[in-house]
Amino acid sequence: MITKFIKRILRRDPMVQHTQANNTGAPKRIPKKTHRIDPHLLSKNAVKVTHTLQQAGYEAFIVGGAVRDLVLGIGPKDFDVATNATPDQVQKLFRKARLIGRRFQIVHVTFFGKGHPEIIEVSTFRALLDNAGDHVAESGRILRDNVWGSQGEDAARRDFSINAMYYDPSSETVLDYHGGMADIQKKTLRMIGDPTKRYREDPIRMLRAIRFAAKTGFTLETATRAPIAKLSALLQDVPAARLFDEIIKLLMSGYSWAAIQGLREAGLHHGVLPLLDHILDSGEGSKDANHFVKLALANTDQRIQSGKSVSAGFLFATLLWPDLLKNWNANIAKGMSNLPALQDAMDDTIATQSSGMVIQRRFESDMREIWSMQPRFEKRVGRYPYRLIESPRFRAGYDFLLLRCGTGEKDPALGQWWTDFIATDPDGQDALMASAKNAVGNSASPAKRRRRRKPKSATPETPSMGEPS
Ligand code: ATP
Ligand code: MG
């Protein structure tokens, strides 16, 4: 009895920090027969977290994008939990729980199973901010963010109505504060509250709007869409690392091509990333370059949708490939020889694209490895192919080559040769190398002969998107 009482006091104490629930309105309670969430799509660990919190007397729900995806019948890629327990209280209930963040603390509860460890992110209901004080910058952007609130407030702080639903796995009920369920039925993406104000608070929401519209195929409600073009400059205030993470999410969403079209249509064209400017400006660059980027993104989308992995380094290597080729060819035209020309072109391409954006460097070594492997795929004799397949990043370089073959930049026979070479035994590999030698002897000879005769004035073999050879 006493312990129960003490527990209650202990639980209540930090709740002093919770602001009074304000009039955010009661949620709609949506029963199973309406939301039809398939329990098989739930993460057992997320359910464990909500149960443990509920057993300890707290409120706890699966929340956000996971509920949206569950209602849409999609298996969520990660699960977030929202609760009225404070981070300290949450941490005490789980063995593997870590407090994360300074501005707004959340708890990562980790579960180790057969595959990858699963992290369930648990956050305490957030309070609504009044528009005054040091919480908000002049532009309206939220700066400080550390007061707990009621569930209704927490819901009002979320971005879109479809992202503001709470699912209780015990009662199998969805709590819907902002008409998310109706919006799902209408296939509409609607910002909660006044869209202009919400974009000013956090301009990243503009990019999220485009990403979710692309992912769900929903239409942006008129009022949600209208202010975006006018407010696009606000993205320049956002810290570069956050912007970059959001762009990666967008490009790796499995719907990157649709999202990029969405950015263009919404007028979010410029200043997001030099790289994106490049992709979005259809006027810039050759038709072939756009064709390559389009196919590369379609290929990435397909891989992601079928559950395969794509590294950000690989993706950037593809997006910058047309630039790299242009620089590489230009260097050769200036008289540099092939490999130094490539090295120099890599430096140039990366320097131009990452100006003002240091973060991109973390992918730099991946990109360089993938690119510098490409001329090595041409050498199909002697020890070269064996050495190449032993390189640690061979698989990425090979996938990249296949992409180039798929876009018509390279003869598909080259990709097929490597596919066969990997799959066959040493005798088969000898035969393949012999056939490659013959092919080189036949097909490359005119160019080679020409070059041998006039070494200085030789123009590299540069078909429109071709790689210098
Ligand atoms: P996904 O994980 O599929 O990309 P998501 O909706 O789960 O989509 P997260 O970034 O994981 O997106 O965020 C989880 C939830 O947190 C969102 O559904 C939303 O309710 C809230 N949220 C995230 N970012 C913002 C933001 N910038 N403004 C308001 N709410 C946000
Ligand atoms: Mg999520």
Coordinates of C-alpha atoms and ligand atoms in Angstrom, one line a residue:
M1 CA 0.0 0.0 0.0
I2 CA 2.7 2.4 1.1
T3 CA 5.0 1.5 -1.7
K4 CA 2.2 2.0 -4.1
F5 CA 1.7 5.5 -2.6
I6 CA 5.4 6.3 -2.7
K7 CA 5.5 5.1 -6.3
R8 CA 2.7 7.5 -7.2
I9 CA 4.4 10.4 -5.5
L10 CA 7.7 9.6 -7.2
R11 CA 5.9 9.4 -10.5
R12 CA 4.0 12.6 -9.9
D13 CA 7.0 14.7 -8.7
P14 CA 8.7 15.3 -12.1
M15 CA 5.3 15.9 -13.6
V16 CA 5.5 19.3 -12.0
Q17 CA 7.4 20.1 -15.1
H18 CA 4.4 19.2 -17.2
T19 CA 2.4 22.2 -18.1
Q20 CA -1.3 22.2 -17.6
A21 CA -3.2 20.4 -20.3
N22 CA -4.7 23.2 -22.4
N23 CA -7.7 23.1 -24.5
T24 CA -6.3 21.0 -27.3
G25 CA -9.6 19.0 -27.4
A26 CA -10.4 15.4 -26.9
P27 CA -9.2 12.9 -29.4
K28 CA -11.4 10.6 -31.4
R29 CA -11.1 7.0 -30.2
I30 CA -10.9 4.8 -33.2
P31 CA -11.7 1.1 -32.6
K32 CA -10.0 -1.8 -34.3
K33 CA -12.8 -2.4 -36.8
T34 CA -12.2 1.0 -38.2
H35 CA -8.4 1.4 -38.1
R36 CA -7.8 -2.3 -39.0
I37 CA -4.2 -2.3 -37.9
D38 CA -2.7 -5.7 -38.5
P39 CA -1.0 -6.8 -35.2
H40 CA 1.6 -8.8 -37.2
L41 CA 3.0 -5.5 -38.5
L42 CA 3.7 -4.4 -34.9
S43 CA 7.2 -4.5 -33.4
K44 CA 7.2 -6.9 -30.4
N45 CA 9.7 -4.7 -28.8
A46 CA 7.6 -1.6 -29.2
V47 CA 4.7 -3.4 -27.7
K48 CA 6.9 -4.6 -24.8
V49 CA 7.9 -0.9 -24.2
T50 CA 4.3 0.3 -24.0
H51 CA 3.3 -2.6 -21.8
T52 CA 6.2 -2.1 -19.4
L53 CA 5.4 1.6 -19.1
Q54 CA 1.7 0.9 -18.7
Q55 CA 2.3 -1.7 -16.0
A56 CA 4.3 0.9 -14.1
G57 CA 1.3 3.2 -14.2
Y58 CA 2.2 5.5 -17.0
E59 CA 0.4 6.2 -20.3
A60 CA 2.3 4.9 -23.3
F61 CA 1.5 4.7 -27.0
I62 CA 3.1 3.9 -30.3
V63 CA 3.1 7.2 -32.1
G64 CA 3.9 9.2 -35.2
G65 CA 4.9 7.7 -38.5
A66 CA 4.6 4.1 -37.2
V67 CA 0.9 4.6 -36.7
R68 CA 0.5 6.3 -40.0
D69 CA 2.2 3.4 -41.7
L70 CA 0.3 0.8 -39.7
V71 CA -3.0 2.3 -40.7
L72 CA -1.8 2.3 -44.3
G73 CA -1.0 -1.4 -44.0
I74 CA 2.8 -0.7 -44.4
G75 CA 5.3 -2.3 -42.0
P76 CA 6.9 0.8 -40.3
K77 CA 10.7 1.0 -40.6
D78 CA 11.0 2.2 -37.0
F79 CA 8.8 2.6 -33.9
D80 CA 8.5 5.5 -31.6
V81 CA 6.7 5.5 -28.3
A82 CA 5.3 8.5 -26.5
T83 CA 4.6 8.6 -22.8
N84 CA 3.8 10.8 -19.8
A85 CA 6.8 9.3 -17.9
T86 CA 9.8 11.5 -17.9
P87 CA 13.1 10.3 -19.5
D88 CA 14.5 9.4 -16.1
Q89 CA 11.5 7.4 -15.2
V90 CA 11.6 5.6 -18.5
Q91 CA 15.3 4.8 -18.1
K92 CA 14.7 3.2 -14.8
L93 CA 12.3 0.7 -16.3
F94 CA 14.6 -0.8 -18.9
R95 CA 17.9 -2.5 -18.7
K96 CA 19.3 -1.1 -22.0
A97 CA 18.1 2.4 -22.0
R98 CA 20.1 5.5 -22.8
L99 CA 19.3 9.1 -22.5
I100 CA 19.9 11.0 -25.7
G101 CA 19.9 14.7 -26.5
R102 CA 20.3 17.8 -24.5
R103 CA 17.6 20.1 -25.9
F104 CA 14.9 17.6 -25.5
Q105 CA 15.8 14.4 -23.8
I106 CA 14.5 11.2 -25.2
V107 CA 15.3 7.6 -24.3
H108 CA 16.6 4.9 -26.6
V109 CA 15.6 1.5 -25.4
T110 CA 17.6 -1.2 -27.2
F111 CA 16.7 -4.8 -27.8
F112 CA 19.1 -7.4 -29.1
G113 CA 17.4 -10.1 -31.1
K114 CA 18.5 -12.4 -33.9
G115 CA 19.1 -9.7 -36.6
H116 CA 20.1 -6.1 -36.0
P117 CA 19.4 -4.6 -32.6
E118 CA 16.2 -2.7 -32.5
I119 CA 16.0 0.8 -30.9
I120 CA 12.7 2.0 -29.7
E121 CA 12.7 5.8 -29.3
V122 CA 10.7 6.8 -26.2
S123 CA 9.8 10.5 -25.8
T124 CA 7.9 12.3 -23.1
F125 CA 4.8 14.3 -24.2
R126 CA 5.9 17.7 -25.2
A127 CA 4.3 21.0 -24.2
L128 CA 3.0 23.5 -26.6
L129 CA 5.1 26.6 -26.7
D130 CA 3.7 30.0 -26.3
N131 CA 5.0 32.2 -28.9
A132 CA 7.0 34.3 -26.6
G133 CA 10.2 34.2 -24.6
D134 CA 13.4 32.6 -25.6
H135 CA 11.9 29.5 -27.2
V136 CA 11.4 31.1 -30.5
A137 CA 13.8 33.0 -32.7
E138 CA 12.8 36.1 -34.6
S139 CA 12.1 34.1 -37.7
G140 CA 9.8 31.9 -35.7
R141 CA 12.2 29.0 -35.5
I142 CA 12.1 27.0 -32.3
L143 CA 15.3 27.3 -30.3
R144 CA 14.7 25.8 -26.9
D145 CA 12.5 23.0 -26.2
N146 CA 12.4 21.4 -22.9
V147 CA 9.0 21.3 -21.2
W148 CA 6.9 18.3 -20.9
G149 CA 3.2 18.5 -21.6
S150 CA -0.1 16.7 -22.0
Q151 CA -0.8 14.2 -24.8
G152 CA -3.1 16.8 -26.4
E153 CA -0.3 19.3 -26.5
D154 CA 2.1 16.7 -27.8
A155 CA -0.3 15.9 -30.6
A156 CA -0.6 19.6 -31.5
R157 CA 3.2 19.9 -31.8
R158 CA 3.4 17.2 -34.4
D159 CA 3.6 18.1 -38.1
F160 CA 0.8 16.5 -40.1
S161 CA -2.5 15.2 -39.0
I162 CA -1.6 11.7 -40.2
N163 CA 1.6 11.8 -38.0
A164 CA -0.3 12.7 -34.9
M165 CA -2.2 9.5 -34.0
Y166 CA -1.5 7.4 -30.9
Y167 CA -1.9 3.6 -30.9
D168 CA -2.4 1.7 -27.7
P169 CA -1.6 -2.0 -28.4
S170 CA -3.3 -3.1 -25.2
S171 CA -6.7 -1.8 -26.1
E172 CA -6.0 -1.8 -29.8
T173 CA -7.4 1.7 -30.0
V174 CA -6.1 4.7 -32.0
L175 CA -6.4 8.2 -30.5
D176 CA -6.7 10.7 -33.3
Y177 CA -6.4 14.4 -32.2
H178 CA -6.4 16.1 -35.6
G179 CA -8.5 14.1 -38.0
G180 CA -5.6 12.0 -39.3
M181 CA -7.8 9.1 -40.0
A182 CA -10.2 11.1 -42.2
D183 CA -7.2 12.6 -44.0
I184 CA -5.8 9.1 -44.7
Q185 CA -9.2 8.3 -46.2
K186 CA -9.1 11.5 -48.3
K187 CA -5.5 10.8 -49.2
T188 CA -4.6 14.3 -47.9
L189 CA -1.5 15.6 -46.2
R190 CA -2.5 18.4 -43.9
M191 CA -0.3 20.5 -41.6
I192 CA -1.7 20.8 -38.0
G193 CA -2.4 24.4 -37.1
D194 CA -1.4 27.4 -39.2
P195 CA 1.0 26.1 -41.9
T196 CA 2.9 29.4 -42.2
K197 CA 3.6 29.5 -38.5
R198 CA 4.5 25.9 -38.4
Y199 CA 7.0 26.2 -41.3
R200 CA 8.5 29.3 -39.6
E201 CA 9.0 27.3 -36.4
D202 CA 10.8 24.6 -38.3
P203 CA 11.4 25.0 -42.0
I204 CA 12.4 21.3 -42.3
R205 CA 8.7 20.6 -42.3
M206 CA 8.5 21.9 -45.8
L207 CA 10.8 19.1 -46.9
R208 CA 9.0 16.6 -44.8
A209 CA 5.7 17.7 -46.6
I210 CA 7.2 16.9 -49.9
R211 CA 8.8 13.6 -48.7
F212 CA 5.5 12.3 -47.2
A213 CA 3.5 13.3 -50.2
A214 CA 5.9 11.4 -52.4
K215 CA 5.9 8.4 -50.1
T216 CA 2.1 8.1 -49.6
G217 CA 1.0 9.5 -52.9
F218 CA -1.2 11.9 -51.0
T219 CA -2.1 15.4 -52.1
L220 CA -0.8 18.3 -50.1
E221 CA -3.9 20.2 -48.9
T222 CA -4.0 23.7 -50.5
A223 CA -3.3 25.7 -47.3
T224 CA -0.5 23.3 -46.4
R225 CA 1.1 23.7 -49.8
A226 CA 0.5 27.4 -50.5
P227 CA 3.1 29.0 -48.2
I228 CA 6.0 26.8 -49.2
A229 CA 7.2 28.6 -52.2
K230 CA 7.2 31.9 -50.4
L231 CA 9.0 30.5 -47.3
S232 CA 11.6 28.4 -49.1
A233 CA 14.4 30.9 -48.2
L234 CA 13.9 29.9 -44.5
L235 CA 15.7 26.6 -45.2
Q236 CA 18.9 28.6 -45.3
D237 CA 18.6 29.2 -41.5
V238 CA 18.5 25.5 -40.8
P239 CA 21.8 24.0 -39.5
A240 CA 23.5 22.3 -42.4
A241 CA 23.8 18.9 -40.7
R242 CA 20.0 18.7 -40.1
L243 CA 19.3 19.8 -43.7
F244 CA 21.6 17.3 -45.0
D245 CA 20.1 14.5 -43.0
E246 CA 16.7 15.4 -44.3
I247 CA 17.9 15.4 -47.8
I248 CA 19.4 12.0 -47.3
K249 CA 16.0 10.8 -46.0
L250 CA 14.3 12.2 -49.0
L251 CA 16.7 10.6 -51.4
M252 CA 16.6 7.3 -49.6
S253 CA 12.9 7.2 -49.1
G254 CA 12.3 4.8 -51.9
Y255 CA 10.4 7.6 -53.7
S256 CA 13.3 9.9 -54.5
W257 CA 12.3 10.7 -58.0
A258 CA 8.7 11.6 -57.1
A259 CA 10.1 13.7 -54.2
I260 CA 12.4 15.6 -56.4
Q261 CA 9.6 16.4 -58.8
G262 CA 7.6 17.5 -55.7
L263 CA 10.4 19.8 -54.6
R264 CA 10.5 21.4 -58.0
E265 CA 6.7 21.8 -58.2
A266 CA 6.6 23.3 -54.7
G267 CA 9.2 25.9 -55.6
L268 CA 11.8 24.4 -53.2
H269 CA 14.2 24.4 -55.9
H270 CA 17.2 26.4 -54.8
G271 CA 19.5 26.7 -52.0
V272 CA 18.7 23.4 -50.4
L273 CA 21.9 21.7 -51.5
P274 CA 24.2 22.5 -54.3
L275 CA 23.8 18.9 -55.4
L276 CA 20.0 19.2 -55.5
D277 CA 20.2 22.4 -57.4
H278 CA 22.1 20.5 -59.9
I279 CA 19.6 17.7 -60.2
L280 CA 16.6 20.0 -60.2
D281 CA 17.8 22.5 -62.8
S282 CA 16.8 20.6 -65.8
G283 CA 18.2 23.3 -68.1
E284 CA 21.6 22.8 -66.7
G285 CA 23.7 19.9 -67.8
S286 CA 23.2 17.8 -70.8
K287 CA 20.1 15.7 -71.6
D288 CA 22.2 12.6 -71.0
A289 CA 23.2 13.8 -67.6
N290 CA 19.6 14.1 -66.6
H291 CA 18.8 10.8 -68.1
F292 CA 21.6 9.2 -66.1
V293 CA 20.5 10.8 -62.8
K294 CA 16.8 9.9 -63.4
L295 CA 17.6 6.3 -64.0
A296 CA 20.1 6.2 -61.1
L297 CA 17.4 7.5 -58.8
A298 CA 14.8 5.1 -60.2
N299 CA 17.3 2.3 -59.6
T300 CA 17.9 3.4 -56.0
D301 CA 14.1 3.6 -55.4
Q302 CA 13.7 0.1 -56.7
R303 CA 16.5 -1.2 -54.5
I304 CA 15.1 0.4 -51.4
Q305 CA 11.5 -0.7 -52.2
S306 CA 12.6 -4.3 -52.5
G307 CA 14.4 -4.1 -49.2
K308 CA 18.0 -3.9 -50.5
S309 CA 20.5 -1.5 -49.0
V310 CA 21.8 1.6 -50.6
S311 CA 24.7 3.5 -49.1
A312 CA 24.6 7.3 -49.2
G313 CA 28.1 7.3 -50.6
F314 CA 26.9 5.2 -53.5
L315 CA 23.9 7.5 -54.1
F316 CA 26.1 10.6 -54.1
A317 CA 28.6 8.9 -56.4
T318 CA 25.7 8.4 -58.9
L319 CA 24.3 11.8 -58.6
L320 CA 27.7 13.5 -59.1
W321 CA 28.8 11.1 -61.9
P322 CA 27.7 13.3 -64.8
D323 CA 29.7 16.2 -63.3
L324 CA 32.7 13.9 -62.7
L325 CA 32.6 12.8 -66.3
K326 CA 32.5 16.3 -67.6
N327 CA 35.5 17.3 -65.5
W328 CA 37.4 14.1 -66.4
N329 CA 36.8 14.6 -70.1
A330 CA 37.8 18.3 -69.8
N331 CA 41.1 17.3 -68.1
I332 CA 41.9 14.9 -70.8
A333 CA 41.1 17.4 -73.5
K334 CA 43.7 19.7 -71.7
G335 CA 46.3 16.9 -72.3
M336 CA 46.3 15.2 -68.9
S337 CA 46.6 11.4 -69.0
N338 CA 43.7 9.2 -67.9
L339 CA 44.2 8.5 -64.3
P340 CA 45.6 11.8 -63.1
A341 CA 42.8 13.4 -65.0
L342 CA 40.3 11.3 -63.0
Q343 CA 42.0 12.1 -59.7
D344 CA 41.9 15.8 -60.5
A345 CA 38.3 15.6 -61.6
M346 CA 37.3 13.8 -58.4
D347 CA 38.9 16.6 -56.3
D348 CA 37.1 19.2 -58.4
T349 CA 33.7 17.6 -58.3
I350 CA 33.8 17.0 -54.6
A351 CA 35.1 20.5 -53.8
T352 CA 32.4 22.2 -55.9
Q353 CA 29.6 20.2 -54.5
S354 CA 30.6 20.3 -50.8
S355 CA 31.4 24.0 -50.6
G356 CA 29.9 25.1 -47.4
M357 CA 28.9 21.7 -46.5
V358 CA 31.5 19.7 -44.6
I359 CA 29.2 16.9 -43.8
Q360 CA 29.3 15.5 -47.2
R361 CA 32.9 14.6 -46.6
R362 CA 31.9 11.6 -44.6
F363 CA 30.8 10.0 -47.8
E364 CA 33.8 11.2 -49.7
S365 CA 35.9 8.1 -49.4
D366 CA 33.1 5.9 -50.6
M367 CA 32.5 8.0 -53.6
R368 CA 36.2 8.2 -54.5
E369 CA 36.6 4.4 -54.2
I370 CA 33.6 3.7 -56.4
W371 CA 34.7 6.2 -59.0
S372 CA 38.3 5.3 -59.1
M373 CA 37.3 1.7 -59.6
Q374 CA 35.5 2.4 -62.8
P375 CA 38.4 2.5 -65.3
R376 CA 39.7 -0.7 -63.7
F377 CA 36.6 -2.6 -65.0
E378 CA 38.0 -2.0 -68.5
K379 CA 41.1 -4.0 -67.8
R380 CA 40.0 -7.6 -68.3
V381 CA 43.4 -9.3 -68.8
G382 CA 46.2 -10.7 -66.7
R383 CA 46.0 -10.2 -62.9
Y384 CA 43.8 -7.1 -63.1
P385 CA 40.4 -8.7 -62.8
Y386 CA 41.5 -10.8 -59.8
R387 CA 43.0 -7.8 -58.0
L388 CA 39.8 -5.8 -58.6
I389 CA 37.4 -8.4 -57.2
E390 CA 39.5 -8.6 -54.1
S391 CA 39.1 -4.9 -53.3
P392 CA 36.9 -4.4 -50.2
R393 CA 34.5 -2.1 -52.0
F394 CA 34.3 -4.2 -55.2
R395 CA 30.6 -4.9 -54.8
A396 CA 29.7 -1.2 -54.8
G397 CA 32.0 -0.5 -57.7
Y398 CA 30.4 -3.4 -59.6
D399 CA 26.9 -2.2 -58.8
F400 CA 27.9 1.2 -60.1
L401 CA 29.2 -0.3 -63.3
L402 CA 25.9 -2.2 -63.8
L403 CA 24.1 1.1 -63.3
R404 CA 26.2 2.7 -66.0
C405 CA 25.4 -0.3 -68.3
G406 CA 21.7 0.0 -67.4
T407 CA 21.6 3.6 -68.5
G408 CA 23.3 2.9 -71.8
E409 CA 26.4 4.7 -70.9
K410 CA 28.5 1.5 -71.1
D411 CA 28.0 -1.5 -73.3
P412 CA 25.9 -4.0 -71.3
A413 CA 28.2 -6.7 -72.4
L414 CA 30.9 -5.3 -70.1
G415 CA 28.6 -5.6 -67.1
Q416 CA 27.6 -9.1 -68.2
W417 CA 31.3 -10.0 -68.5
W418 CA 31.9 -9.1 -64.9
T419 CA 28.7 -10.8 -63.7
D420 CA 30.0 -14.0 -65.4
F421 CA 33.5 -13.5 -64.2
I422 CA 32.3 -13.4 -60.5
A423 CA 30.1 -16.4 -61.0
T424 CA 32.4 -18.8 -62.8
D425 CA 35.4 -21.1 -61.9
P426 CA 39.0 -20.4 -62.7
D427 CA 38.8 -22.2 -66.1
G428 CA 35.7 -20.1 -67.0
Q429 CA 37.5 -17.0 -65.9
D430 CA 40.5 -17.8 -68.2
A431 CA 38.1 -18.3 -71.1
L432 CA 36.4 -15.0 -70.3
M433 CA 39.7 -13.2 -70.2
A434 CA 40.6 -14.7 -73.5
S435 CA 37.3 -13.5 -75.0
A436 CA 37.9 -10.1 -73.6
K437 CA 41.3 -9.9 -75.1
N438 CA 39.9 -10.7 -78.5
A439 CA 37.1 -8.2 -78.1
V440 CA 39.6 -5.5 -77.2
G441 CA 41.8 -6.5 -80.1
N442 CA 38.9 -6.1 -82.5
S443 CA 36.9 -3.2 -81.1
A444 CA 39.4 -0.9 -79.5
S445 CA 42.1 -1.2 -82.2
P446 CA 40.9 1.7 -84.4
A447 CA 41.0 4.2 -81.6
K448 CA 44.3 2.8 -80.3
R449 CA 45.8 2.9 -83.7
R450 CA 44.7 6.4 -84.2
R451 CA 46.2 7.4 -80.9
R452 CA 49.4 5.6 -81.5
R453 CA 49.9 7.5 -84.7
K454 CA 49.1 10.9 -83.3
P455 CA 49.6 10.7 -79.6
K456 CA 49.5 14.5 -78.8
S457 CA 46.3 15.4 -80.6
A458 CA 44.4 12.3 -79.7
T459 CA 40.9 13.1 -78.5
P460 CA 39.7 10.7 -75.8
E461 CA 36.9 8.4 -76.6
T462 CA 34.2 10.4 -75.2
P463 CA 30.7 9.6 -76.4
S464 CA 28.2 12.0 -75.0
M465 CA 28.3 10.4 -71.5
G466 CA 31.3 8.3 -72.2
E467 CA 34.1 7.7 -69.8
P468 CA 37.6 8.5 -71.0
S469 CA 39.4 5.3 -71.8
Ligands
ATP1 P1 9.6 8.1 -41.3 O1 10.3 7.6 -40.0 O2 8.8 7.1 -42.0 O3 10.5 8.9 -42.1 P2 8.1 9.6 -39.4 O4 6.8 10.3 -39.5 O5 8.1 8.5 -38.4 O6 8.5 9.1 -40.8 P3 10.2 10.8 -37.9 O7 11.2 11.8 -38.3 O8 10.6 9.4 -37.5 O9 9.2 10.7 -39.0 O10 9.4 11.5 -36.7 C1 8.5 10.8 -35.9 C2 7.3 11.7 -35.6 O11 7.7 12.8 -34.9 C3 6.6 12.2 -36.8 O12 5.6 11.3 -37.3 C4 5.9 13.5 -36.2 O13 4.8 13.2 -35.5 C5 7.0 14.0 -35.3 N1 7.9 14.9 -36.0 C6 9.1 14.6 -36.5 N2 9.7 15.7 -37.0 C7 8.9 16.7 -36.8 C8 8.9 18.1 -37.1 N3 10.0 18.6 -37.7 N4 7.9 18.9 -36.7 C9 6.8 18.3 -36.0 N5 6.7 17.0 -35.8 C10 7.7 16.2 -36.1
MG2 MG 9.9 7.3 -37.9

